[in-house]
Amino acid sequence: MNDKKQSPLLRVKNLRKSFGENVVLKDVSFIMNEGDTKVIIGPSGTGKSTLLTCINQLVRPDSGEIYLKDECITSAENMNRFRQRIGFVFQDFGLFNHLTAKKNIMVGLTKVKKMHKKEAEEIAVEELERVGLMKQADQYPAQLSGGQKQRVGIARALAMQPEIILFDEPTSALDPELIGEVLSVMEDLAENRMTMLIVTHEMGFARTVSDEIIFMEDGVIVEEGSPDKMFKKPDHGRTREFLFKLTELYGEGDE
Amino acid sequence: MKGTWVTIQLTFLTLGLGIVIAIPFSFGQVYGPKWVKAVVTVYERVLRSIPGIVILFLIYYGFPKVGVNFSPYLACVLGLGMRSGAYQSEIFRGAILSIDSSQMRASRSLGMSKMQGFRNVILPQAFRVALPPWANEFTIVLKDSSFAYALGVTELVREGRYIISTSYEPMVIFLAIAAIYFVISITLNRSLVALEGKLSIPGFDIKETIK
């Protein structure tokens, strides 16, 4: 199944997490290779976002292991070191409201990576260019549109030169006409073989850009496979039903 | 007038000590483990429930019993500073809580520790939120510095009394004292408002969101 490259970049093994009585993740395992773009889909409340936040340990899983390359994250003493290597893009952008777009990108470099201001600024400018926001460098988050905010969010994650970026519904808080600009940035990243794990409801994106789709429901991975297989002949009836509903809703499935 | 200078000194030292107490305390109360929260809560409850003047007496007369002697001046700074620390940490705590949790989450996701996130992201924002209530605390501390009178510190009010005892013009002197307090208070409030304006960030404005 994962035969593109030998050493997996990310391994998630038997991950479990519950909040009180509510079991959110029941035994989730999967592997990501370098350069993979994987999309996680599934109904709301099935633990997709929890899975992402468990990977960078913003939420501690109850049990199970996560490996980044050969290092175990889940038993790591100093998680901050790992978080630098795992980018995270939030649904609500999470931009620092008191900093300009450029400074938003710089702060992680200067404070976490202890880079010089000059150097950090160069990188920030580079990343802003990459997401097409040079003109907005000195604007504050409140002056940016949702799509621009999210692009800054992506640029901020990229600037840290992460080995993988996790996207938690990056376009769900956006107006429909702003979704495209964010998705096209993500498409570029996929083309450049950035390793990305993306929770999204954008079926068109999932179908055309991802290498593999993971369908999750009720805290378990129901099925995973290539977009072609998932859309055309999934093994599970539930997968078909879900994808059918979504593509019907968003009208981007068939082509 | 020397008393005015002492009053201003007392005010700033009290506020300064208050901030030094309030920032770590408010951090502890929001992000710390349970026992830290408990300690801070008890500290705040106690210091906010006792009248300032009683705190001063307790420090001034209480500490010598355990072998520590403070000058009246130092006792005032300590007592009023600790008390202001309690109020200020409430102000900062409220300001910190008003900052969306996404800010800390995003800081952590970049690999910042809790402390780094607090210092680089939460505090600069919380500080802006806290400025208006902090300006209010400032005027309260300015006026409370007159408690120092009770320990014999020659601040503005006591100096006034000395002058009255020779000039026999209580009304004139007290009016003058009131005017001095008024001028200090207005001046500093003005500068704080100016600071607020200077620090204001587009879209990060409380007034704007209320409008």
CSV table of C-alpha atoms in Angstrom, one decimal:
chain,number,residue,atom,x,y,z
A,1,MET,CA,0.0,0.0,0.0
A,2,ASN,CA,2.7,2.5,1.0
A,3,ASP,CA,5.4,1.6,-1.4
A,4,LYS,CA,6.4,4.9,-2.7
A,5,LYS,CA,9.2,5.4,-0.2
A,6,GLN,CA,10.8,3.2,2.3
A,7,SER,CA,10.9,5.0,5.6
A,8,PRO,CA,7.6,6.4,6.9
A,9,LEU,CA,7.7,9.9,8.1
A,10,LEU,CA,4.8,9.6,10.5
A,11,ARG,CA,3.5,6.5,12.1
A,12,VAL,CA,0.4,6.5,14.2
A,13,LYS,CA,-0.2,3.3,16.1
A,14,ASN,CA,-3.3,2.3,18.1
A,15,LEU,CA,-4.2,5.8,19.1
A,16,ARG,CA,-7.0,6.1,21.6
A,17,LYS,CA,-8.5,9.2,23.2
A,18,SER,CA,-11.6,9.8,25.1
A,19,PHE,CA,-13.0,12.9,26.8
A,20,GLY,CA,-14.8,11.6,29.8
A,21,GLU,CA,-17.3,9.1,28.8
A,22,ASN,CA,-17.0,10.1,25.2
A,23,VAL,CA,-14.6,7.9,23.3
A,24,VAL,CA,-13.4,10.0,20.4
A,25,LEU,CA,-10.6,7.9,18.9
A,26,LYS,CA,-10.7,4.1,19.1
A,27,ASP,CA,-7.6,2.5,18.0
A,28,VAL,CA,-6.5,4.6,15.0
A,29,SER,CA,-3.4,3.5,13.1
A,30,PHE,CA,-1.9,4.8,9.8
A,31,ILE,CA,1.3,5.6,8.2
A,32,MET,CA,2.5,8.6,6.2
A,33,ASN,CA,5.4,8.7,3.8
A,34,GLU,CA,7.5,11.7,2.9
A,35,GLY,CA,5.8,13.8,0.3
A,36,ASP,CA,2.4,12.2,0.9
A,37,THR,CA,-0.7,14.3,0.8
A,38,LYS,CA,-3.4,12.5,2.8
A,39,VAL,CA,-6.9,13.7,3.3
A,40,ILE,CA,-9.0,12.7,6.2
A,41,ILE,CA,-12.7,12.9,5.6
A,42,GLY,CA,-15.7,11.8,7.7
A,43,PRO,CA,-18.8,13.1,9.4
A,44,SER,CA,-18.5,15.8,12.1
A,45,GLY,CA,-17.5,14.6,15.6
A,46,THR,CA,-15.7,11.5,14.5
A,47,GLY,CA,-12.4,12.6,15.9
A,48,LYS,CA,-10.7,13.9,12.8
A,49,SER,CA,-9.5,17.1,14.5
A,50,THR,CA,-8.7,15.3,17.7
A,51,LEU,CA,-6.5,13.0,15.7
A,52,LEU,CA,-4.6,16.0,14.4
A,53,THR,CA,-4.2,17.7,17.8
A,54,CYS,CA,-3.0,14.4,19.2
A,55,ILE,CA,-0.3,14.2,16.6
A,56,ASN,CA,1.3,17.4,17.7
A,57,GLN,CA,0.3,16.7,21.3
A,58,LEU,CA,-1.9,19.8,21.8
A,59,VAL,CA,-4.1,17.1,23.1
A,60,ARG,CA,-2.5,14.1,24.9
A,61,PRO,CA,-3.8,10.8,23.7
A,62,ASP,CA,-4.8,8.2,26.3
A,63,SER,CA,-2.8,5.5,24.7
A,64,GLY,CA,-1.0,4.5,21.5
A,65,GLU,CA,2.1,5.7,19.9
A,66,ILE,CA,3.1,8.3,17.4
A,67,TYR,CA,6.5,8.3,15.7
A,68,LEU,CA,8.0,11.1,13.7
A,69,LYS,CA,10.6,9.3,11.6
A,70,ASP,CA,12.2,7.1,14.3
A,71,GLU,CA,11.5,9.2,17.3
A,72,CYS,CA,8.5,8.5,19.5
A,73,ILE,CA,6.5,11.7,20.1
A,74,THR,CA,4.1,10.3,22.6
A,75,SER,CA,6.7,9.5,25.1
A,76,ALA,CA,8.8,12.6,24.4
A,77,GLU,CA,9.9,14.7,27.4
A,78,ASN,CA,10.1,17.9,25.5
A,79,MET,CA,7.3,18.2,23.1
A,80,ASN,CA,8.2,21.7,22.0
A,81,ARG,CA,11.1,20.4,20.1
A,82,PHE,CA,8.8,18.1,18.0
A,83,ARG,CA,6.1,20.8,17.5
A,84,GLN,CA,8.7,22.9,15.6
A,85,ARG,CA,8.9,20.0,13.1
A,86,ILE,CA,5.1,19.6,12.8
A,87,GLY,CA,3.3,22.5,11.2
A,88,PHE,CA,-0.3,23.1,12.1
A,89,VAL,CA,-2.9,25.1,10.2
A,90,PHE,CA,-6.0,25.9,12.1
A,91,GLN,CA,-9.6,26.2,11.1
A,92,ASP,CA,-9.8,29.6,12.9
A,93,PHE,CA,-6.4,30.7,11.5
A,94,GLY,CA,-4.9,31.3,14.9
A,95,LEU,CA,-3.0,34.3,13.8
A,96,PHE,CA,-1.5,36.5,16.5
A,97,ASN,CA,-3.7,39.5,16.5
A,98,HIS,CA,-1.2,41.9,17.8
A,99,LEU,CA,1.3,41.2,15.1
A,100,THR,CA,1.5,42.1,11.4
A,101,ALA,CA,1.4,39.3,8.8
A,102,LYS,CA,5.2,39.4,8.5
A,103,LYS,CA,5.7,39.4,12.3
A,104,ASN,CA,3.3,36.6,12.7
A,105,ILE,CA,5.7,34.5,10.6
A,106,MET,CA,8.8,35.9,12.2
A,107,VAL,CA,7.9,35.3,15.8
A,108,GLY,CA,8.3,31.5,15.7
A,109,LEU,CA,11.6,31.9,14.0
A,110,THR,CA,13.1,34.4,16.4
A,111,LYS,CA,11.6,33.1,19.6
A,112,VAL,CA,11.6,29.4,19.0
A,113,LYS,CA,14.4,28.9,16.5
A,114,LYS,CA,16.4,31.8,18.0
A,115,MET,CA,17.1,33.2,14.6
A,116,HIS,CA,18.3,36.7,14.0
A,117,LYS,CA,15.7,39.2,13.1
A,118,LYS,CA,17.2,39.9,9.7
A,119,GLU,CA,17.3,36.3,8.8
A,120,ALA,CA,13.8,35.7,10.1
A,121,GLU,CA,12.5,38.7,8.1
A,122,GLU,CA,14.0,37.3,4.9
A,123,ILE,CA,12.3,34.0,5.4
A,124,ALA,CA,9.0,35.7,6.3
A,125,VAL,CA,9.2,37.7,3.1
A,126,GLU,CA,10.0,34.6,1.1
A,127,GLU,CA,7.0,32.7,2.6
A,128,LEU,CA,4.7,35.7,2.1
A,129,GLU,CA,5.7,35.7,-1.6
A,130,ARG,CA,5.0,32.0,-1.8
A,131,VAL,CA,1.5,32.5,-0.7
A,132,GLY,CA,1.1,35.7,-2.7
A,133,LEU,CA,0.7,38.2,0.1
A,134,MET,CA,3.7,40.5,-0.2
A,135,LYS,CA,1.5,43.5,-0.3
A,136,GLN,CA,-0.1,42.6,3.0
A,137,ALA,CA,3.1,42.1,4.9
A,138,ASP,CA,2.6,45.0,7.2
A,139,GLN,CA,-1.1,44.5,7.8
A,140,TYR,CA,-2.6,43.2,11.0
A,141,PRO,CA,-4.9,40.1,11.0
A,142,ALA,CA,-8.0,42.2,11.4
A,143,GLN,CA,-7.2,44.0,8.1
A,144,LEU,CA,-7.0,40.8,6.2
A,145,SER,CA,-9.7,38.7,4.6
A,146,GLY,CA,-10.3,35.2,5.8
A,147,GLY,CA,-8.5,33.7,2.8
A,148,GLN,CA,-5.5,36.0,3.3
A,149,LYS,CA,-5.4,35.1,7.0
A,150,GLN,CA,-5.3,31.5,6.2
A,151,ARG,CA,-2.6,32.0,3.7
A,152,VAL,CA,-0.6,33.8,6.4
A,153,GLY,CA,-1.3,30.9,8.7
A,154,ILE,CA,0.1,28.5,6.1
A,155,ALA,CA,3.1,30.7,5.5
A,156,ARG,CA,3.8,30.8,9.2
A,157,ALA,CA,3.7,27.1,9.4
A,158,LEU,CA,6.0,26.8,6.3
A,159,ALA,CA,8.5,29.2,7.6
A,160,MET,CA,9.4,26.8,10.4
A,161,GLN,CA,10.4,24.3,7.8
A,162,PRO,CA,8.3,21.5,9.2
A,163,GLU,CA,8.6,18.0,8.1
A,164,ILE,CA,4.9,17.7,7.9
A,165,ILE,CA,2.0,20.1,8.0
A,166,LEU,CA,-1.3,19.2,9.6
A,167,PHE,CA,-4.3,21.1,8.3
A,168,ASP,CA,-7.4,21.2,10.4
A,169,GLU,CA,-10.3,22.1,8.1
A,170,PRO,CA,-8.4,25.0,6.7
A,171,THR,CA,-11.2,26.3,4.5
A,172,SER,CA,-14.2,25.6,6.7
A,173,ALA,CA,-14.3,29.1,8.2
A,174,LEU,CA,-14.0,30.8,4.8
A,175,ASP,CA,-16.5,32.4,2.5
A,176,PRO,CA,-17.0,30.2,-0.6
A,177,GLU,CA,-15.2,32.6,-2.9
A,178,LEU,CA,-12.1,32.7,-0.7
A,179,ILE,CA,-11.7,28.9,-0.5
A,180,GLY,CA,-10.0,28.8,-3.9
A,181,GLU,CA,-7.0,30.9,-3.0
A,182,VAL,CA,-6.2,28.8,0.0
A,183,LEU,CA,-6.7,25.5,-1.8
A,184,SER,CA,-4.4,26.6,-4.7
A,185,VAL,CA,-1.6,27.4,-2.2
A,186,MET,CA,-2.1,23.9,-0.8
A,187,GLU,CA,-2.1,22.4,-4.3
A,188,ASP,CA,1.3,24.1,-4.9
A,189,LEU,CA,2.6,22.6,-1.7
A,190,ALA,CA,1.4,19.1,-2.8
A,191,GLU,CA,3.1,19.5,-6.1
A,192,ASN,CA,6.3,20.4,-4.3
A,193,ARG,CA,5.9,17.2,-2.3
A,194,MET,CA,5.3,18.8,1.1
A,195,THR,CA,4.0,16.1,3.4
A,196,MET,CA,0.5,17.1,4.4
A,197,LEU,CA,-2.2,15.6,6.5
A,198,ILE,CA,-5.5,17.4,5.8
A,199,VAL,CA,-8.9,17.2,7.4
A,200,THR,CA,-11.3,18.8,5.0
A,201,HIS,CA,-14.7,18.6,3.4
A,202,GLU,CA,-13.4,19.8,0.0
A,203,MET,CA,-14.1,16.8,-2.0
A,204,GLY,CA,-12.8,18.2,-5.2
A,205,PHE,CA,-9.5,18.9,-3.6
A,206,ALA,CA,-9.4,15.5,-2.0
A,207,ARG,CA,-10.0,13.9,-5.2
A,208,THR,CA,-7.6,15.7,-7.4
A,209,VAL,CA,-4.7,16.6,-5.1
A,210,SER,CA,-4.5,13.8,-2.5
A,211,ASP,CA,-2.5,10.7,-2.8
A,212,GLU,CA,-4.7,8.9,-0.4
A,213,ILE,CA,-8.0,9.4,1.4
A,214,ILE,CA,-8.8,8.2,4.9
A,215,PHE,CA,-12.4,7.8,5.7
A,216,MET,CA,-13.1,8.1,9.5
A,217,GLU,CA,-16.3,7.5,11.4
A,218,ASP,CA,-16.9,7.1,15.1
A,219,GLY,CA,-13.3,7.2,16.0
A,220,VAL,CA,-12.1,4.5,13.7
A,221,ILE,CA,-10.6,4.5,10.2
A,222,VAL,CA,-13.3,2.8,8.1
A,223,GLU,CA,-11.3,2.7,5.0
A,224,GLU,CA,-8.3,4.2,3.3
A,225,GLY,CA,-7.2,4.2,-0.3
A,226,SER,CA,-6.5,6.2,-3.4
A,227,PRO,CA,-9.0,8.8,-4.4
A,228,ASP,CA,-9.9,6.8,-7.4
A,229,LYS,CA,-10.7,3.7,-5.4
A,230,MET,CA,-12.5,5.7,-2.7
A,231,PHE,CA,-14.7,7.5,-5.2
A,232,LYS,CA,-15.3,4.8,-7.7
A,233,LYS,CA,-15.4,1.5,-5.9
A,234,PRO,CA,-14.9,1.7,-2.1
A,235,ASP,CA,-15.0,-1.5,-0.1
A,236,HIS,CA,-17.5,-0.2,2.4
A,237,GLY,CA,-21.0,0.8,1.8
A,238,ARG,CA,-20.7,3.5,4.4
A,239,THR,CA,-17.8,5.1,2.5
A,240,ARG,CA,-19.8,5.2,-0.7
A,241,GLU,CA,-22.8,6.7,1.1
A,242,PHE,CA,-20.8,9.4,2.7
A,243,LEU,CA,-18.9,10.4,-0.4
A,244,PHE,CA,-22.0,10.3,-2.4
A,245,LYS,CA,-23.7,12.7,0.0
A,246,LEU,CA,-20.8,15.1,0.0
A,247,THR,CA,-20.2,15.1,-3.7
A,248,GLU,CA,-23.9,15.7,-4.2
A,249,LEU,CA,-23.8,18.5,-1.8
A,250,TYR,CA,-20.7,20.2,-3.1
A,251,GLY,CA,-21.1,19.0,-6.7
A,252,GLU,CA,-17.4,18.4,-7.3
A,253,GLY,CA,-17.2,14.7,-7.4
A,254,ASP,CA,-17.7,13.8,-11.0
A,255,GLU,CA,-15.4,14.6,-13.8
B,1,MET,CA,6.5,70.2,48.3
B,2,LYS,CA,8.3,67.1,49.5
B,3,GLY,CA,5.1,65.4,50.5
B,4,THR,CA,3.9,65.4,46.9
B,5,TRP,CA,7.1,63.7,45.8
B,6,VAL,CA,6.7,61.1,48.5
B,7,THR,CA,3.2,60.4,47.4
B,8,ILE,CA,4.2,60.0,43.8
B,9,GLN,CA,7.1,57.7,44.9
B,10,LEU,CA,4.7,55.6,47.0
B,11,THR,CA,2.3,55.4,44.1
B,12,PHE,CA,4.8,54.2,41.6
B,13,LEU,CA,6.6,51.8,44.0
B,14,THR,CA,3.3,50.3,45.0
B,15,LEU,CA,2.2,49.9,41.4
B,16,GLY,CA,5.5,48.5,40.4
B,17,LEU,CA,5.5,46.0,43.2
B,18,GLY,CA,1.9,45.3,42.3
B,19,ILE,CA,2.9,44.5,38.7
B,20,VAL,CA,5.8,42.3,39.7
B,21,ILE,CA,3.4,40.3,41.9
B,22,ALA,CA,0.5,40.4,39.4
B,23,ILE,CA,2.1,39.2,36.2
B,24,PRO,CA,3.4,35.9,37.5
B,25,PHE,CA,0.3,35.4,39.7
B,26,SER,CA,-2.1,35.9,36.9
B,27,PHE,CA,0.0,33.6,34.7
B,28,GLY,CA,-0.1,31.0,37.4
B,29,GLN,CA,-3.8,31.4,38.0
B,30,VAL,CA,-4.7,30.9,34.3
B,31,TYR,CA,-2.0,28.4,33.2
B,32,GLY,CA,-0.6,26.9,36.4
B,33,PRO,CA,-1.3,23.7,38.1
B,34,LYS,CA,-4.1,23.4,40.6
B,35,TRP,CA,-2.1,24.2,43.7
B,36,VAL,CA,-0.8,27.4,42.2
B,37,LYS,CA,-4.3,28.5,41.3
B,38,ALA,CA,-5.3,27.8,44.9
B,39,VAL,CA,-2.5,29.7,46.4
B,40,VAL,CA,-3.1,32.7,44.2
B,41,THR,CA,-6.8,32.6,44.9
B,42,VAL,CA,-6.3,32.6,48.6
B,43,TYR,CA,-3.8,35.4,48.3
B,44,GLU,CA,-6.2,37.5,46.3
B,45,ARG,CA,-9.2,36.8,48.5
B,46,VAL,CA,-7.3,37.7,51.7
B,47,LEU,CA,-5.6,40.8,50.5
B,48,ARG,CA,-8.8,42.1,48.8
B,49,SER,CA,-10.9,41.5,51.9
B,50,ILE,CA,-8.8,43.4,54.4
B,51,PRO,CA,-8.8,47.1,54.5
B,52,GLY,CA,-5.6,48.7,53.3
B,53,ILE,CA,-4.9,50.4,56.5
B,54,VAL,CA,-5.3,47.1,58.5
B,55,ILE,CA,-2.8,45.5,56.1
B,56,LEU,CA,-0.4,48.3,56.8
B,57,PHE,CA,-0.8,48.0,60.6
B,58,LEU,CA,-0.3,44.2,60.4
B,59,ILE,CA,2.9,44.6,58.5
B,60,TYR,CA,4.2,47.4,60.5
B,61,TYR,CA,3.4,46.0,63.9
B,62,GLY,CA,3.3,42.3,63.0
B,63,PHE,CA,6.7,41.8,61.4
B,64,PRO,CA,8.8,43.1,64.2
B,65,LYS,CA,7.3,40.2,66.3
B,66,VAL,CA,9.1,37.7,64.0
B,67,GLY,CA,12.2,39.9,64.1
B,68,VAL,CA,11.8,41.8,60.9
B,69,ASN,CA,11.6,45.6,61.2
B,70,PHE,CA,10.4,47.8,58.4
B,71,SER,CA,10.6,51.5,58.2
B,72,PRO,CA,7.1,53.0,58.0
B,73,TYR,CA,7.8,53.9,54.4
B,74,LEU,CA,8.9,50.4,53.4
B,75,ALA,CA,6.0,48.9,55.3
B,76,CYS,CA,3.7,51.1,53.2
B,77,VAL,CA,5.2,50.1,49.9
B,78,LEU,CA,5.1,46.4,50.9
B,79,GLY,CA,1.5,46.5,52.2
B,80,LEU,CA,0.0,48.6,49.5
B,81,GLY,CA,2.0,46.9,46.8
B,82,MET,CA,0.9,43.4,47.9
B,83,ARG,CA,-2.7,44.7,48.0
B,84,SER,CA,-2.4,46.3,44.6
B,85,GLY,CA,-0.8,43.1,43.4
B,86,ALA,CA,-4.0,41.3,44.3
B,87,TYR,CA,-6.2,43.7,42.4
B,88,GLN,CA,-3.8,43.9,39.5
B,89,SER,CA,-3.6,40.2,39.1
B,90,GLU,CA,-7.4,40.2,38.9
B,91,ILE,CA,-7.1,42.8,36.2
B,92,PHE,CA,-4.5,40.8,34.3
B,93,ARG,CA,-6.3,37.5,34.8
B,94,GLY,CA,-9.4,39.0,33.3
B,95,ALA,CA,-7.4,40.4,30.4
B,96,ILE,CA,-5.6,37.1,29.8
B,97,LEU,CA,-8.9,35.2,29.8
B,98,SER,CA,-10.3,37.6,27.3
B,99,ILE,CA,-7.6,36.6,24.8
B,100,ASP,CA,-8.9,33.8,22.7
B,101,SER,CA,-7.5,30.3,23.5
B,102,SER,CA,-6.6,30.0,19.8
B,103,GLN,CA,-3.7,32.3,20.5
B,104,MET,CA,-2.0,30.0,23.0
B,105,ARG,CA,-2.8,27.0,20.9
B,106,ALA,CA,-1.1,28.6,17.9
B,107,SER,CA,1.9,29.6,19.9
B,108,ARG,CA,2.3,26.0,21.2
B,109,SER,CA,1.9,24.6,17.7
B,110,LEU,CA,5.0,26.6,16.7
B,111,GLY,CA,6.9,24.9,19.4
B,112,MET,CA,6.7,27.7,22.0
B,113,SER,CA,6.6,26.7,25.7
B,114,LYS,CA,3.7,28.0,27.8
B,115,MET,CA,6.0,30.7,29.1
B,116,GLN,CA,7.1,31.8,25.7
B,117,GLY,CA,3.5,31.8,24.4
B,118,PHE,CA,2.5,33.9,27.4
B,119,ARG,CA,5.4,36.4,27.0
B,120,ASN,CA,5.3,36.8,23.3
B,121,VAL,CA,1.7,36.4,22.4
B,122,ILE,CA,-0.7,36.5,25.3
B,123,LEU,CA,0.9,39.2,27.4
B,124,PRO,CA,1.3,41.8,24.7
B,125,GLN,CA,-2.4,41.4,23.9
B,126,ALA,CA,-3.6,41.1,27.4
B,127,PHE,CA,-1.6,44.2,28.4
B,128,ARG,CA,-3.6,46.3,25.9
B,129,VAL,CA,-6.9,45.0,27.2
B,130,ALA,CA,-5.7,45.6,30.8
B,131,LEU,CA,-4.7,49.2,30.2
B,132,PRO,CA,-8.0,51.0,30.9
B,133,PRO,CA,-8.8,49.0,34.1
B,134,TRP,CA,-5.1,49.4,35.0
B,135,ALA,CA,-5.4,53.2,34.7
B,136,ASN,CA,-8.3,53.0,37.2
B,137,GLU,CA,-6.1,50.9,39.6
B,138,PHE,CA,-3.5,53.6,39.2
B,139,THR,CA,-5.8,56.3,40.6
B,140,ILE,CA,-6.9,54.1,43.4
B,141,VAL,CA,-3.3,53.4,44.4
B,142,LEU,CA,-2.5,57.1,44.2
B,143,LYS,CA,-5.3,57.9,46.6
B,144,ASP,CA,-4.6,54.9,48.9
B,145,SER,CA,-1.0,56.1,49.3
B,146,SER,CA,-2.6,58.5,51.8
B,147,PHE,CA,-2.9,55.5,54.2
B,148,ALA,CA,0.8,56.0,54.7
B,149,TYR,CA,-0.3,58.9,56.8
B,150,ALA,CA,-1.4,56.5,59.5
B,151,LEU,CA,2.1,55.1,59.9
B,152,GLY,CA,3.7,58.5,60.1
B,153,VAL,CA,5.1,58.7,56.6
B,154,THR,CA,5.3,62.3,55.5
B,155,GLU,CA,3.4,62.1,52.3
B,156,LEU,CA,1.1,64.7,50.9
B,157,VAL,CA,-1.6,64.6,53.5
B,158,ARG,CA,0.7,64.5,56.5
B,159,GLU,CA,2.8,67.3,55.1
B,160,GLY,CA,-0.5,69.3,54.7
B,161,ARG,CA,-1.3,68.6,58.4
B,162,TYR,CA,2.1,70.0,59.4
B,163,ILE,CA,1.4,73.1,57.4
B,164,ILE,CA,-2.0,73.5,58.9
B,165,SER,CA,-0.6,73.2,62.4
B,166,THR,CA,1.4,76.4,61.8
B,167,SER,CA,-0.8,78.2,59.4
B,168,TYR,CA,-4.3,77.4,60.9
B,169,GLU,CA,-5.8,77.4,57.4
B,170,PRO,CA,-7.2,73.8,57.1
B,171,MET,CA,-9.6,74.5,54.2
B,172,VAL,CA,-7.0,76.2,52.0
B,173,ILE,CA,-4.5,73.5,52.7
B,174,PHE,CA,-6.9,70.6,52.1
B,175,LEU,CA,-8.2,72.2,49.0
B,176,ALA,CA,-4.6,72.5,47.8
B,177,ILE,CA,-4.0,68.8,48.6
B,178,ALA,CA,-7.1,67.8,46.8
B,179,ALA,CA,-5.9,69.9,43.8
B,180,ILE,CA,-2.5,68.2,43.8
B,181,TYR,CA,-4.1,64.7,43.8
B,182,PHE,CA,-6.4,65.8,41.1
B,183,VAL,CA,-3.5,67.1,38.9
B,184,ILE,CA,-1.3,64.0,39.4
B,185,SER,CA,-4.2,61.8,38.6
B,186,ILE,CA,-5.3,63.6,35.5
B,187,THR,CA,-1.8,64.0,34.2
B,188,LEU,CA,-1.0,60.3,34.5
B,189,ASN,CA,-4.4,59.2,33.2
B,190,ARG,CA,-3.9,61.4,30.2
B,191,SER,CA,-0.5,59.8,29.5
B,192,LEU,CA,-2.0,56.4,29.9
B,193,VAL,CA,-4.7,57.2,27.4
B,194,ALA,CA,-2.0,58.4,25.1
B,195,LEU,CA,-0.1,55.2,25.6
B,196,GLU,CA,-3.3,53.3,24.8
B,197,GLY,CA,-3.6,55.2,21.6
B,198,LYS,CA,0.0,54.6,20.7
B,199,LEU,CA,-0.2,50.9,21.3
B,200,SER,CA,-3.5,50.5,19.6
B,201,ILE,CA,-3.6,48.0,16.8
B,202,PRO,CA,-6.1,48.0,14.0
B,203,GLY,CA,-8.9,45.6,14.8
B,204,PHE,CA,-7.6,45.1,18.3
B,205,ASP,CA,-9.7,47.7,20.0
B,206,ILE,CA,-12.2,47.2,22.7
B,207,LYS,CA,-14.1,50.3,21.9
B,208,GLU,CA,-14.5,49.3,18.3
B,209,THR,CA,-15.9,45.9,19.1
B,210,ILE,CA,-18.5,47.4,21.4
B,211,LYS,CA,-19.6,49.9,18.8
